[in-house]
Amino acid sequence: MYTFRDYYRNQVKLSFEDHPFSREPKHVWVICRYKDKWLLTKHKDRGLEFPGGKVEDGEHAQDAAVREVMEETGGEIKSIRYVGQYFVNGKGGTIIKNVYFSEIAELIEQDNYYETEGPVQLETIPANVKQNQNYSFIMKDDVLTHCLRVVTKEYSKKSP
């Protein structure tokens, strides 16, 4: 387990174990790849980030992840897997979020990308994300660093 502070100095606990904080988390975050590029979305207020959001009533977290990817990027998921879970003890309460890794089969153009401006593809995630104002605060803590390490290792095993 990793413990660190997020962008707003809240304590974060990140684990790659099977749902260590909750079997029914209320938030999801999906690290996406499409055609060998990272697939992000541009949130209208926060900037560039991987898609994610709240789990709706009666919805399972993985189903929420699939829905959020489609809503925010138009991405149709080919495969999705649970990576880990993190717990944020914030000023406004606690947040428990599942992290998934998804490979996208295709991008379907949407009339509406909800609170985002739609898909953004990147060859690489810049090393200076934490200092880059184009990126959301969600991308500026060690959740991204640790999850990318796990995902990149797993993804490179599949590549020919």
Tab-separated table of C-alpha atoms in Angstrom:
chain	number	residue	atom	x	y	z
A	1	MET	CA	0.000	0.000	0.000
A	2	TYR	CA	1.159	3.514	-0.807
A	3	THR	CA	0.303	6.540	1.307
A	4	PHE	CA	0.924	10.089	0.101
A	5	ARG	CA	-0.665	13.529	-0.259
A	6	ASP	CA	-2.689	14.580	-3.284
A	7	TYR	CA	-2.667	17.917	-5.122
A	8	TYR	CA	-4.801	19.483	-2.354
A	9	ARG	CA	-2.663	17.958	0.429
A	10	ASN	CA	-5.300	15.348	1.385
A	11	GLN	CA	-4.039	11.964	2.533
A	12	VAL	CA	-4.364	9.249	-0.121
A	13	LYS	CA	-4.002	5.502	0.355
A	14	LEU	CA	-3.536	3.467	-2.831
A	15	SER	CA	-3.605	-0.313	-2.998
A	16	PHE	CA	-3.343	-2.808	-5.825
A	17	GLU	CA	-5.102	-5.456	-3.755
A	18	ASP	CA	-8.668	-6.592	-4.426
A	19	HIS	CA	-10.973	-3.797	-3.177
A	20	PRO	CA	-9.219	-3.087	0.132
A	21	PHE	CA	-11.389	-0.101	1.075
A	22	SER	CA	-14.844	-0.943	-0.306
A	23	ARG	CA	-16.575	-3.594	-2.396
A	24	GLU	CA	-18.938	-0.859	-3.627
A	25	PRO	CA	-16.905	2.286	-4.312
A	26	LYS	CA	-18.769	5.373	-5.459
A	27	HIS	CA	-16.154	6.603	-7.973
A	28	VAL	CA	-14.138	5.215	-10.897
A	29	TRP	CA	-11.129	6.290	-12.948
A	30	VAL	CA	-10.156	4.582	-16.201
A	31	ILE	CA	-6.691	4.609	-17.740
A	32	CYS	CA	-7.323	4.062	-21.454
A	33	ARG	CA	-5.305	3.039	-24.508
A	34	TYR	CA	-6.540	3.374	-28.081
A	35	LYS	CA	-4.412	2.449	-31.087
A	36	ASP	CA	-1.220	2.501	-28.980
A	37	LYS	CA	-1.939	5.976	-27.603
A	38	TRP	CA	-3.250	7.142	-24.247
A	39	LEU	CA	-6.890	8.210	-24.430
A	40	LEU	CA	-7.845	11.075	-22.160
A	41	THR	CA	-10.661	13.572	-22.085
A	42	LYS	CA	-10.559	17.322	-21.655
A	43	HIS	CA	-12.730	18.330	-18.720
A	44	LYS	CA	-14.201	21.784	-19.308
A	45	ASP	CA	-12.991	23.118	-15.946
A	46	ARG	CA	-10.146	20.838	-14.827
A	47	GLY	CA	-8.213	20.118	-18.014
A	48	LEU	CA	-6.823	16.871	-19.386
A	49	GLU	CA	-7.514	13.698	-17.430
A	50	PHE	CA	-8.384	10.067	-17.882
A	51	PRO	CA	-12.155	9.499	-17.927
A	52	GLY	CA	-14.016	8.695	-14.757
A	53	GLY	CA	-16.764	9.769	-12.422
A	54	LYS	CA	-19.433	8.676	-10.013
A	55	VAL	CA	-21.084	5.300	-9.782
A	56	GLU	CA	-24.842	5.793	-10.165
A	57	ASP	CA	-27.406	4.204	-7.846
A	58	GLY	CA	-27.863	0.529	-8.683
A	59	GLU	CA	-24.786	0.498	-10.915
A	60	HIS	CA	-21.663	-1.627	-10.409
A	61	ALA	CA	-18.331	0.192	-10.479
A	62	GLN	CA	-17.080	-1.569	-13.624
A	63	ASP	CA	-20.330	-0.700	-15.425
A	64	ALA	CA	-19.843	2.918	-14.362
A	65	ALA	CA	-16.314	2.810	-15.780
A	66	VAL	CA	-17.599	1.587	-19.157
A	67	ARG	CA	-20.329	4.257	-19.160
A	68	GLU	CA	-17.968	7.080	-18.194
A	69	VAL	CA	-15.482	6.165	-20.939
A	70	MET	CA	-18.276	6.228	-23.534
A	71	GLU	CA	-19.804	9.467	-22.220
A	72	GLU	CA	-16.529	11.383	-21.943
A	73	THR	CA	-14.590	10.060	-24.943
A	74	GLY	CA	-16.947	8.044	-27.161
A	75	GLY	CA	-14.686	5.063	-26.481
A	76	GLU	CA	-16.165	1.616	-26.898
A	77	ILE	CA	-14.303	-0.725	-24.584
A	78	LYS	CA	-12.602	-3.840	-25.953
A	79	SER	CA	-11.239	-4.965	-22.569
A	80	ILE	CA	-11.272	-3.629	-19.036
A	81	ARG	CA	-9.604	-4.810	-15.866
A	82	TYR	CA	-9.431	-3.693	-12.282
A	83	VAL	CA	-6.025	-2.226	-11.368
A	84	GLY	CA	-6.459	-0.972	-7.818
A	85	GLN	CA	-8.381	1.220	-5.445
A	86	TYR	CA	-7.626	4.392	-3.584
A	87	PHE	CA	-9.024	6.164	-0.574
A	88	VAL	CA	-8.863	9.935	-0.146
A	89	ASN	CA	-9.509	11.468	3.245
A	90	GLY	CA	-10.478	14.939	2.051
A	91	LYS	CA	-11.823	18.088	3.614
A	92	GLY	CA	-15.263	17.387	2.118
A	93	GLY	CA	-15.328	13.743	3.208
A	94	THR	CA	-13.875	10.505	1.967
A	95	ILE	CA	-13.728	9.237	-1.605
A	96	ILE	CA	-13.069	5.646	-2.561
A	97	LYS	CA	-12.277	5.139	-6.229
A	98	ASN	CA	-11.609	2.050	-8.334
A	99	VAL	CA	-8.919	2.381	-11.003
A	100	TYR	CA	-9.319	0.383	-14.207
A	101	PHE	CA	-7.221	-0.133	-17.315
A	102	SER	CA	-9.092	-0.323	-20.579
A	103	GLU	CA	-8.213	-0.962	-24.172
A	104	ILE	CA	-10.577	0.829	-26.527
A	105	ALA	CA	-11.944	-0.902	-29.636
A	106	GLU	CA	-13.127	2.257	-31.369
A	107	LEU	CA	-14.030	5.890	-30.837
A	108	ILE	CA	-17.606	6.811	-31.670
A	109	GLU	CA	-18.252	10.501	-32.225
A	110	GLN	CA	-20.783	11.852	-29.736
A	111	ASP	CA	-23.123	14.839	-29.966
A	112	ASN	CA	-22.477	15.481	-26.289
A	113	TYR	CA	-19.470	14.566	-24.134
A	114	TYR	CA	-21.204	15.781	-20.956
A	115	GLU	CA	-18.870	17.886	-18.814
A	116	THR	CA	-15.951	17.282	-21.156
A	117	GLU	CA	-14.844	18.433	-24.574
A	118	GLY	CA	-14.315	14.870	-25.756
A	119	PRO	CA	-11.375	12.605	-26.519
A	120	VAL	CA	-7.704	13.586	-26.556
A	121	GLN	CA	-5.033	11.109	-27.661
A	122	LEU	CA	-1.410	11.336	-26.523
A	123	GLU	CA	1.659	9.342	-27.519
A	124	THR	CA	3.054	9.734	-23.991
A	125	ILE	CA	2.044	11.172	-20.660
A	126	PRO	CA	4.533	14.006	-20.055
A	127	ALA	CA	6.938	13.672	-17.146
A	128	ASN	CA	6.010	17.180	-15.977
A	129	VAL	CA	2.257	16.536	-15.586
A	130	LYS	CA	2.365	17.760	-11.972
A	131	GLN	CA	3.577	21.207	-13.087
A	132	ASN	CA	1.566	21.394	-16.328
A	133	GLN	CA	-1.518	23.610	-16.102
A	134	ASN	CA	-3.189	21.802	-19.017
A	135	TYR	CA	-3.757	18.758	-16.785
A	136	SER	CA	-6.421	18.170	-14.156
A	137	PHE	CA	-5.541	17.935	-10.470
A	138	ILE	CA	-6.601	14.273	-10.741
A	139	MET	CA	-3.462	13.647	-12.812
A	140	LYS	CA	-1.142	15.421	-10.356
A	141	ASP	CA	-0.560	12.949	-7.577
A	142	ASP	CA	1.128	9.604	-7.130
A	143	VAL	CA	-2.013	7.629	-8.054
A	144	LEU	CA	-1.127	8.323	-11.687
A	145	THR	CA	2.556	7.512	-11.182
A	146	HIS	CA	1.968	4.167	-9.458
A	147	CYS	CA	-0.936	3.101	-11.684
A	148	LEU	CA	0.949	3.918	-14.890
A	149	ARG	CA	3.834	1.791	-13.677
A	150	VAL	CA	1.498	-1.181	-13.145
A	151	VAL	CA	-0.481	-0.625	-16.352
A	152	THR	CA	2.577	-0.032	-18.536
A	153	LYS	CA	4.236	-3.206	-17.256
A	154	GLU	CA	1.062	-5.214	-17.910
A	155	TYR	CA	0.453	-3.619	-21.316
A	156	SER	CA	4.026	-4.193	-22.505
A	157	LYS	CA	3.657	-7.938	-21.746
A	158	LYS	CA	0.802	-8.093	-24.281
A	159	SER	CA	2.600	-6.166	-27.025
A	160	PRO	CA	4.358	-8.233	-29.705
